[in-house]
Amino acid sequence: MKIRTALTLKNTLATAAVFLACLAAVYLVSEHTRSRTFYHTLQSEAVTKAHLFLQGRVDARTMQEIYLNNRNFIDEVEVAVYSANARMLYHDAIRSDIVKEDSAMIARIRDLHRIEFRVGKYQAIGMLYRFGGEDYIVTAAAYDRYGHANLAQLRMTLATLLLIGVLLLFATGYLLARAALQPMRGIVQQAGAITASRIDRRLPVKNARDELGELALAFNDLLARLETSFHAQKQFVSNVSHELRTPLAALIAELDLALQKERSGEHYRRAMGRALQDARRMTRLIDGLLNLAKADYRQEQIKMEEIRLDELLLDVRSLILRAHPDYRIELLFEQEEADDERMITVEGNLHLLTIAFTNLIENNCKYSGDRLSCVHISYWDQWAILRFSDAGVGMTEEELRNLFTLFYRGGQESMAEGHGIGMALARKIVQLHRGRIAVHSEAGQGTTFVVELPHV
């Protein structure tokens, strides 16, 4: 069932229920009014007949004949008069006797002065009537045929109104739901035009404050995230295919050359060494690309924990020195001791921060003649601040502009091996941790990387 039809049915049923309740209230109020009016009519008729009988203006036989004759044409009120001690003085029709008075009823009327009750379809009253200084018990009963006929007509009228009202409500609700959901059809058509090759398209937002505008904005945000992931995948595949081509080609060339003819053992050892070097280069490249892909994750997808930066940097230094014994790394605190260890504690991912700091320190050491990286640890306001400095060859302005460009290698690429992934990866990791990274460098004067991370 479409939303338009469901909304129409729900609104129609809800409104019809309210409409039915209102019509039922009208009917019940009408029935109550009819009943009260007829009880007053019974009382008036009872008083009139009792007064005529007790005053002696009309004898009992005449009154009974009038009652019996009128019953053939109208629903005449049946009246009975009793003395205070329950002796019957007059009765319109003793044979039919609608009320069937007994001593208990007479006593109840005498105590309460007036009662109202029903006998089948008949309404009846009993009342204490005082005449000539004496108390009499008067009862009256009749069927309100005219009133019930009016109620039946009212029921037919209300049922007709309900049926017509429900039909009008359904038609009106359908038109309103169709008009309200018309913009949704436009959104569906626009969404259907978005494909993998046209994922940059977005849904139009006419009013950002209504529900459809919020839906379009949420869908556009989803498309933006999908586009980012889609391009990241394409970029990753492109990067892998591009960067692996060169070492694979070199590896194949070395092996082909070694197999062209018989060679000495020394020559084979050199060929295998070069092949092993190419294989290691591919391993480092693959590791870098995989880490780059991890850095493209959203923050909520990565396990975060509290990490003390001084302890992490000590582990990073040990890790780097095991791989490069000729490197030198100095850790310096600009404040003698943090007043609160939380000032140098961040919420982060241990593996990714290790990769980022390792890349920054190795970059210092690779492009510095003394292979030295000085790491300064400090804090200010809500930031923990790390400075990675070297006194190496520095960078030109062009190299600074392209430093964080993926696979970019500067003019000093001959000084050290690399694939142009490390700096781009470091920046992504810092940004993933809601931090900032900046670089200050001059050619021949060294380079300083400044990383700011929010402490806990």
Coordinates of C-alpha atoms in Angstrom, one line a residue:
M1 CA 0.0 0.0 0.0
K2 CA 1.3 3.4 -0.9
I3 CA 1.9 6.1 1.7
R4 CA -0.7 8.3 -0.1
T5 CA -3.4 5.6 0.3
A6 CA -2.3 4.7 3.9
L7 CA -2.5 8.4 4.9
T8 CA -5.9 8.8 3.3
L9 CA -7.3 5.7 5.1
K10 CA -5.8 6.6 8.5
N11 CA -7.0 10.2 8.3
T12 CA -10.4 9.1 7.1
L13 CA -10.8 6.6 9.9
A14 CA -9.6 9.0 12.6
T15 CA -11.8 11.8 11.4
A16 CA -14.7 9.4 10.9
A17 CA -14.3 8.1 14.5
V18 CA -14.5 11.7 15.8
F19 CA -17.4 12.4 13.5
L20 CA -19.2 9.3 14.7
A21 CA -18.6 10.2 18.3
C22 CA -20.1 13.7 17.7
L23 CA -23.2 12.1 16.0
A24 CA -23.6 9.6 18.8
A25 CA -23.5 12.5 21.3
V26 CA -26.2 14.3 19.3
Y27 CA -28.4 11.2 19.3
L28 CA -27.9 10.5 23.0
V29 CA -28.6 14.1 24.0
S30 CA -31.8 14.0 21.8
E31 CA -32.9 10.7 23.5
H32 CA -32.3 12.2 26.9
T33 CA -34.2 15.3 26.0
R34 CA -37.1 13.3 24.6
S35 CA -37.2 11.1 27.7
R36 CA -37.2 14.1 30.1
T37 CA -39.8 15.9 28.1
F38 CA -42.1 12.8 28.1
Y39 CA -41.7 12.3 31.8
H40 CA -42.9 15.9 32.3
T41 CA -45.8 15.1 29.9
L42 CA -46.8 12.1 32.0
Q43 CA -46.7 14.2 35.2
S44 CA -49.0 16.8 33.6
E45 CA -51.4 14.2 32.4
A46 CA -51.4 12.4 35.7
V47 CA -52.1 15.7 37.7
T48 CA -54.9 16.6 35.2
K49 CA -56.8 13.3 35.5
A50 CA -56.3 13.0 39.2
H51 CA -57.6 16.5 39.7
L52 CA -60.7 15.9 37.6
F53 CA -61.4 12.6 39.4
L54 CA -60.9 13.9 42.9
Q55 CA -62.8 17.1 42.2
G56 CA -65.7 15.1 41.0
R57 CA -66.2 17.0 37.8
V58 CA -66.0 13.8 35.7
D59 CA -67.1 10.4 37.0
A60 CA -64.7 7.4 36.8
R61 CA -66.8 5.5 34.1
T62 CA -66.7 8.5 31.7
M63 CA -62.9 8.9 32.2
Q64 CA -62.4 5.2 31.5
E65 CA -64.5 5.3 28.3
I66 CA -62.5 8.3 27.1
Y67 CA -59.3 6.4 27.8
L68 CA -60.4 3.2 26.0
N69 CA -61.7 5.1 23.0
N70 CA -58.5 7.2 22.7
R71 CA -56.3 4.1 22.8
N72 CA -57.5 3.1 19.4
F73 CA -56.0 6.2 17.8
I74 CA -53.3 7.5 20.1
D75 CA -51.0 6.2 22.8
E76 CA -53.1 7.5 25.7
V77 CA -51.6 7.9 29.1
E78 CA -52.8 5.3 31.6
V79 CA -53.4 6.9 35.1
A80 CA -54.2 5.3 38.4
V81 CA -55.1 7.0 41.7
Y82 CA -54.6 5.4 45.1
S83 CA -55.2 6.5 48.7
A84 CA -52.3 6.9 51.1
N85 CA -53.0 3.4 52.5
A86 CA -52.7 1.8 49.0
R87 CA -56.4 1.5 48.3
M88 CA -57.2 1.9 44.6
L89 CA -59.6 4.8 44.0
Y90 CA -59.4 5.0 40.2
H91 CA -57.7 3.2 37.3
D92 CA -58.0 3.9 33.6
A93 CA -57.6 0.3 32.5
I94 CA -57.5 -2.2 35.3
R95 CA -57.4 -5.1 32.9
S96 CA -54.2 -4.0 31.0
D97 CA -52.6 -2.3 34.1
I98 CA -49.2 -1.3 32.6
V99 CA -47.6 -0.3 36.0
K100 CA -49.0 -3.1 38.2
E101 CA -48.8 -1.2 41.4
D102 CA -48.3 -3.0 44.6
S103 CA -47.9 -2.1 48.3
A104 CA -44.1 -1.9 48.1
M105 CA -44.3 0.6 45.1
I106 CA -46.9 2.7 46.9
A107 CA -44.8 2.8 50.0
R108 CA -41.7 3.8 47.9
I109 CA -43.6 6.6 46.2
R110 CA -44.9 7.8 49.5
D111 CA -41.4 7.9 50.9
L112 CA -39.7 9.5 47.9
H113 CA -42.7 11.7 46.7
R114 CA -41.8 11.0 43.0
I115 CA -40.2 8.2 41.1
E116 CA -39.5 7.5 37.4
F117 CA -39.1 4.1 35.9
R118 CA -39.7 2.0 32.8
V119 CA -41.9 -1.0 32.1
G120 CA -40.7 -2.6 28.9
K121 CA -41.2 0.0 26.2
Y122 CA -43.3 2.2 28.4
Q123 CA -42.2 5.1 30.5
A124 CA -43.9 5.5 33.9
I125 CA -43.9 7.8 36.9
G126 CA -45.3 7.6 40.4
M127 CA -46.0 10.7 42.5
L128 CA -47.4 11.9 45.8
Y129 CA -50.4 14.2 45.0
R130 CA -51.9 16.3 47.7
F131 CA -55.6 17.3 47.3
G132 CA -58.1 18.7 49.8
G133 CA -55.6 18.3 52.7
E134 CA -55.1 14.5 51.9
D135 CA -52.2 12.7 50.2
Y136 CA -52.9 10.5 47.2
I137 CA -50.6 8.2 45.1
V138 CA -50.9 8.8 41.4
T139 CA -49.2 6.7 38.7
A140 CA -49.0 7.3 35.0
A141 CA -47.6 5.3 32.1
A142 CA -47.5 5.5 28.3
Y143 CA -45.4 4.8 25.2
D144 CA -43.9 7.9 23.5
R145 CA -44.6 6.8 19.9
Y146 CA -44.2 10.2 18.4
G147 CA -40.9 10.8 20.2
H148 CA -39.5 7.4 19.2
A149 CA -40.6 8.0 15.6
N150 CA -38.6 11.3 15.7
L151 CA -35.6 9.4 17.1
A152 CA -35.8 6.9 14.3
Q153 CA -35.9 9.6 11.7
L154 CA -32.9 11.2 13.5
R155 CA -31.0 7.9 13.3
M156 CA -31.6 7.7 9.6
T157 CA -30.5 11.3 9.1
L158 CA -27.3 10.8 11.2
A159 CA -26.4 7.6 9.4
T160 CA -26.8 9.3 6.1
L161 CA -24.7 12.2 7.2
L162 CA -22.0 9.8 8.5
L163 CA -21.9 7.9 5.2
I164 CA -21.7 11.1 3.1
G165 CA -19.2 12.6 5.5
V166 CA -16.9 9.6 5.4
L167 CA -17.0 9.6 1.5
L168 CA -16.2 13.3 1.5
L169 CA -13.5 12.8 4.0
F170 CA -11.9 10.1 2.0
A171 CA -12.0 12.1 -1.2
T172 CA -10.6 15.2 0.5
G173 CA -8.0 13.2 2.3
Y174 CA -6.9 11.6 -0.9
L175 CA -6.5 14.9 -2.7
L176 CA -4.7 16.5 0.3
A177 CA -2.3 13.5 0.6
R178 CA -1.6 13.6 -3.1
A179 CA -0.8 17.3 -3.0
A180 CA 1.3 16.9 0.1
L181 CA 3.3 14.0 -1.3
Q182 CA 3.7 15.5 -4.8
P183 CA 7.2 16.8 -4.0
M184 CA 8.1 13.3 -2.9
R185 CA 7.6 12.1 -6.5
G186 CA 10.1 14.7 -7.7
I187 CA 12.6 13.5 -5.1
V188 CA 12.1 9.9 -6.2
Q189 CA 12.6 10.9 -9.9
Q190 CA 15.7 12.9 -9.0
A191 CA 17.1 10.0 -6.9
G192 CA 16.5 7.5 -9.7
A193 CA 18.7 9.6 -12.0
I194 CA 21.7 9.3 -9.6
T195 CA 24.0 6.4 -10.8
A196 CA 27.5 5.3 -10.1
S197 CA 28.7 7.5 -13.0
R198 CA 26.7 10.5 -11.8
I199 CA 27.1 10.2 -8.0
D200 CA 28.0 13.9 -7.8
R201 CA 24.4 14.9 -8.4
R202 CA 22.3 16.0 -5.4
L203 CA 18.6 16.3 -4.7
P204 CA 17.1 19.8 -4.8
V205 CA 16.1 21.3 -1.5
K206 CA 13.2 23.7 -1.8
N207 CA 12.6 24.3 1.9
A208 CA 15.2 23.0 4.4
R209 CA 12.8 23.5 7.3
D210 CA 10.1 21.1 6.3
E211 CA 10.3 17.3 6.5
L212 CA 10.9 16.8 2.8
G213 CA 13.7 19.3 3.0
E214 CA 15.2 17.5 5.9
L215 CA 14.9 14.2 4.0
A216 CA 16.6 15.7 1.0
L217 CA 19.4 17.1 3.1
A218 CA 19.9 13.8 4.9
F219 CA 20.0 12.0 1.5
N220 CA 22.5 14.5 0.1
D221 CA 24.7 14.0 3.2
L222 CA 24.5 10.2 2.6
L223 CA 25.4 10.7 -1.1
A224 CA 28.4 12.9 -0.1
R225 CA 29.6 10.1 2.2
L226 CA 29.1 7.5 -0.5
E227 CA 30.8 9.7 -3.0
T228 CA 33.8 10.1 -0.7
S229 CA 34.0 6.3 -0.1
F230 CA 33.5 5.6 -3.8
H231 CA 36.3 8.0 -4.8
A232 CA 38.5 6.7 -2.1
Q233 CA 38.1 3.1 -3.4
K234 CA 38.8 4.3 -6.9
Q235 CA 41.8 6.2 -5.8
F236 CA 43.0 3.3 -3.8
V237 CA 42.8 0.9 -6.7
S238 CA 44.4 3.5 -9.0
N239 CA 47.2 4.1 -6.5
V240 CA 47.9 0.4 -6.1
S241 CA 47.9 -0.2 -9.8
H242 CA 50.1 2.8 -10.5
E243 CA 52.6 2.4 -7.7
L244 CA 53.0 -1.3 -7.9
R245 CA 53.7 -1.2 -11.6
T246 CA 57.2 0.1 -11.3
P247 CA 58.6 -2.3 -8.7
L248 CA 56.9 -5.2 -10.4
A249 CA 58.3 -4.2 -13.7
A250 CA 61.8 -4.0 -12.2
L251 CA 61.4 -7.3 -10.4
I252 CA 60.3 -9.0 -13.7
A253 CA 63.1 -7.4 -15.6
E254 CA 65.7 -8.6 -13.0
L255 CA 64.3 -12.2 -13.1
D256 CA 64.1 -12.2 -16.9
L257 CA 67.6 -11.0 -17.2
A258 CA 68.9 -13.6 -14.8
L259 CA 67.1 -16.4 -16.7
Q260 CA 68.3 -15.4 -20.2
K261 CA 71.6 -17.4 -19.9
E262 CA 73.8 -19.3 -17.5
R263 CA 75.5 -16.9 -15.0
S264 CA 77.8 -17.2 -12.1
G265 CA 76.6 -17.7 -8.6
E266 CA 77.7 -14.2 -7.7
H267 CA 75.6 -12.8 -10.5
Y268 CA 72.6 -14.8 -9.3
R269 CA 73.1 -13.6 -5.8
R270 CA 73.1 -9.9 -7.0
A271 CA 70.0 -10.5 -9.1
M272 CA 68.2 -12.1 -6.1
G273 CA 69.3 -9.3 -3.8
R274 CA 67.9 -6.7 -6.2
A275 CA 64.7 -8.8 -6.5
L276 CA 64.4 -9.0 -2.7
Q277 CA 64.9 -5.2 -2.5
D278 CA 62.1 -4.7 -5.0
A279 CA 59.9 -7.1 -3.1
R280 CA 60.5 -5.2 0.1
R281 CA 59.7 -1.9 -1.6
M282 CA 56.4 -3.4 -2.7
T283 CA 55.7 -4.6 0.9
R284 CA 56.4 -1.1 2.2
L285 CA 54.2 0.4 -0.5
I286 CA 51.3 -2.0 0.2
D287 CA 51.6 -1.3 4.0
G288 CA 51.5 2.4 3.3
L289 CA 48.4 2.1 1.0
L290 CA 46.6 -0.1 3.5
N291 CA 47.3 2.4 6.3
L292 CA 46.1 5.2 4.0
A293 CA 42.9 3.3 3.5
K294 CA 42.4 2.9 7.3
A295 CA 42.9 6.7 7.7
D296 CA 40.0 7.2 5.4
Y297 CA 37.6 5.6 7.9
R298 CA 35.2 7.8 9.9
Q299 CA 36.1 8.4 13.5
E300 CA 33.2 6.3 14.9
Q301 CA 34.5 3.3 13.0
I302 CA 37.9 3.3 14.8
K303 CA 38.6 2.1 18.3
M304 CA 39.6 5.0 20.5
E305 CA 41.3 5.0 23.9
E306 CA 43.2 7.4 26.2
I307 CA 46.9 7.6 25.2
R308 CA 49.7 9.4 26.9
L309 CA 51.8 11.1 24.3
D310 CA 55.1 10.8 26.1
E311 CA 54.7 7.1 26.5
L312 CA 53.7 6.7 22.9
L313 CA 56.7 8.7 21.7
L314 CA 59.0 6.5 23.8
D315 CA 57.6 3.4 22.1
V316 CA 57.9 5.0 18.7
R317 CA 61.5 6.0 19.3
S318 CA 62.3 2.4 20.3
L319 CA 60.5 1.1 17.2
I320 CA 62.4 3.4 14.8
L321 CA 65.9 2.9 16.4
R322 CA 65.5 -0.9 16.1
A323 CA 64.9 -0.5 12.3
H324 CA 67.4 2.4 11.9
P325 CA 70.2 2.2 14.5
D326 CA 71.9 5.3 12.8
Y327 CA 68.9 7.6 13.6
R328 CA 68.9 9.8 16.6
I329 CA 65.7 10.9 18.4
E330 CA 65.5 13.4 21.3
L331 CA 62.4 13.9 23.3
L332 CA 62.1 17.2 25.1
F333 CA 59.4 18.6 27.5
E334 CA 59.0 22.4 27.2
Q335 CA 57.3 22.3 30.6
E336 CA 59.4 20.6 33.2
E337 CA 56.4 18.5 34.4
A338 CA 52.8 18.6 33.5
D339 CA 50.6 19.7 36.3
D340 CA 48.1 17.2 35.2
E341 CA 49.0 14.1 33.1
R342 CA 45.7 14.6 31.2
M343 CA 47.3 17.7 29.5
I344 CA 49.4 15.3 27.4
T345 CA 46.8 12.5 27.2
V346 CA 44.6 12.3 24.0
E347 CA 41.7 10.2 22.9
G348 CA 43.1 8.3 19.9
N349 CA 43.9 5.1 18.1
L350 CA 47.3 3.7 19.2
H351 CA 48.1 2.1 15.8
L352 CA 47.3 5.1 13.6
L353 CA 49.1 7.6 15.9
T354 CA 52.1 5.4 15.9
I355 CA 52.2 5.4 12.1
A356 CA 51.8 9.2 12.0
F357 CA 54.5 10.0 14.5
T358 CA 56.8 7.4 12.9
N359 CA 56.4 9.0 9.5
L360 CA 57.1 12.5 10.9
I361 CA 60.2 11.4 12.8
E362 CA 61.6 9.3 10.0
N363 CA 61.1 12.3 7.6
N364 CA 63.2 14.4 9.9
C365 CA 65.9 11.8 10.1
K366 CA 66.0 10.9 6.4
Y367 CA 66.5 14.5 5.2
S368 CA 68.9 15.6 7.9
G369 CA 72.7 15.0 7.6
D370 CA 73.1 14.2 11.3
R371 CA 70.0 11.9 11.2
L372 CA 68.6 13.7 14.2
S373 CA 64.9 14.5 15.0
C374 CA 64.0 16.6 18.1
V375 CA 60.6 16.1 19.4
H376 CA 59.2 18.8 21.8
I377 CA 56.2 18.0 23.9
S378 CA 54.1 20.8 25.4
Y379 CA 50.5 21.9 25.9
W380 CA 48.4 25.0 25.8
D381 CA 44.7 25.6 26.5
Q382 CA 42.9 22.5 25.2
W383 CA 45.7 21.3 23.0
A384 CA 48.6 18.9 23.4
I385 CA 51.4 20.2 21.1
L386 CA 54.2 18.2 19.4
R387 CA 57.0 19.7 17.4
F388 CA 59.1 17.5 15.2
S389 CA 62.2 19.4 14.1
D390 CA 65.4 18.7 12.1
A391 CA 68.3 20.8 10.9
G392 CA 68.3 19.1 7.4
V393 CA 68.0 20.3 3.8
G394 CA 64.6 21.9 4.3
M395 CA 62.0 22.5 1.6
T396 CA 61.3 25.0 -1.1
E397 CA 57.9 26.8 -1.3
E398 CA 56.8 24.5 -4.1
E399 CA 57.7 21.5 -2.0
L400 CA 55.8 23.0 0.9
R401 CA 52.7 23.5 -1.2
N402 CA 52.7 19.9 -2.4
L403 CA 54.0 18.2 0.8
F404 CA 50.7 16.6 1.7
T405 CA 49.9 15.6 -1.9
L406 CA 49.7 11.9 -2.3
F407 CA 52.7 10.3 -4.1
Y408 CA 54.4 13.7 -4.4
R409 CA 58.2 13.4 -4.1
G410 CA 60.3 16.6 -3.7
G411 CA 63.6 17.6 -5.3
Q412 CA 65.5 15.7 -2.6
E413 CA 64.0 12.3 -3.4
S414 CA 67.4 11.0 -4.2
M415 CA 68.4 11.3 -0.5
A416 CA 66.0 8.6 0.7
E417 CA 63.6 6.0 -0.5
G418 CA 59.9 6.7 -0.3
H419 CA 56.6 6.6 -2.1
G420 CA 55.1 10.0 -1.3
I421 CA 52.6 8.4 1.1
G422 CA 53.9 9.2 4.6
M423 CA 53.1 12.9 4.9
A424 CA 49.6 12.5 3.3
L425 CA 49.0 9.7 5.7
A426 CA 50.2 11.6 8.7
R427 CA 47.9 14.5 7.9
K428 CA 44.9 12.3 7.5
I429 CA 45.5 10.6 10.8
V430 CA 45.9 13.9 12.6
Q431 CA 42.7 15.2 11.1
L432 CA 40.9 11.9 12.0
H433 CA 41.8 12.7 15.6
R434 CA 40.3 16.2 15.3
G435 CA 43.8 17.7 15.3
R436 CA 45.8 20.1 13.2
I437 CA 49.2 19.8 11.5
A438 CA 51.4 22.6 10.1
V439 CA 54.9 22.6 8.7
H440 CA 57.6 25.4 8.8
S441 CA 60.6 25.0 6.6
E442 CA 63.2 26.9 4.6
A443 CA 65.7 25.4 2.1
G444 CA 68.9 24.6 3.9
Q445 CA 67.5 25.6 7.3
G446 CA 65.6 22.4 8.3
T447 CA 62.0 21.5 8.8
T448 CA 59.6 21.6 11.8
F449 CA 56.2 19.8 11.9
V450 CA 53.8 21.1 14.5
V451 CA 51.0 18.7 15.5
E452 CA 48.2 19.9 17.8
L453 CA 45.8 17.3 19.3
P454 CA 42.9 18.0 21.7
H455 CA 43.8 16.5 25.1
V456 CA 41.2 14.9 27.4

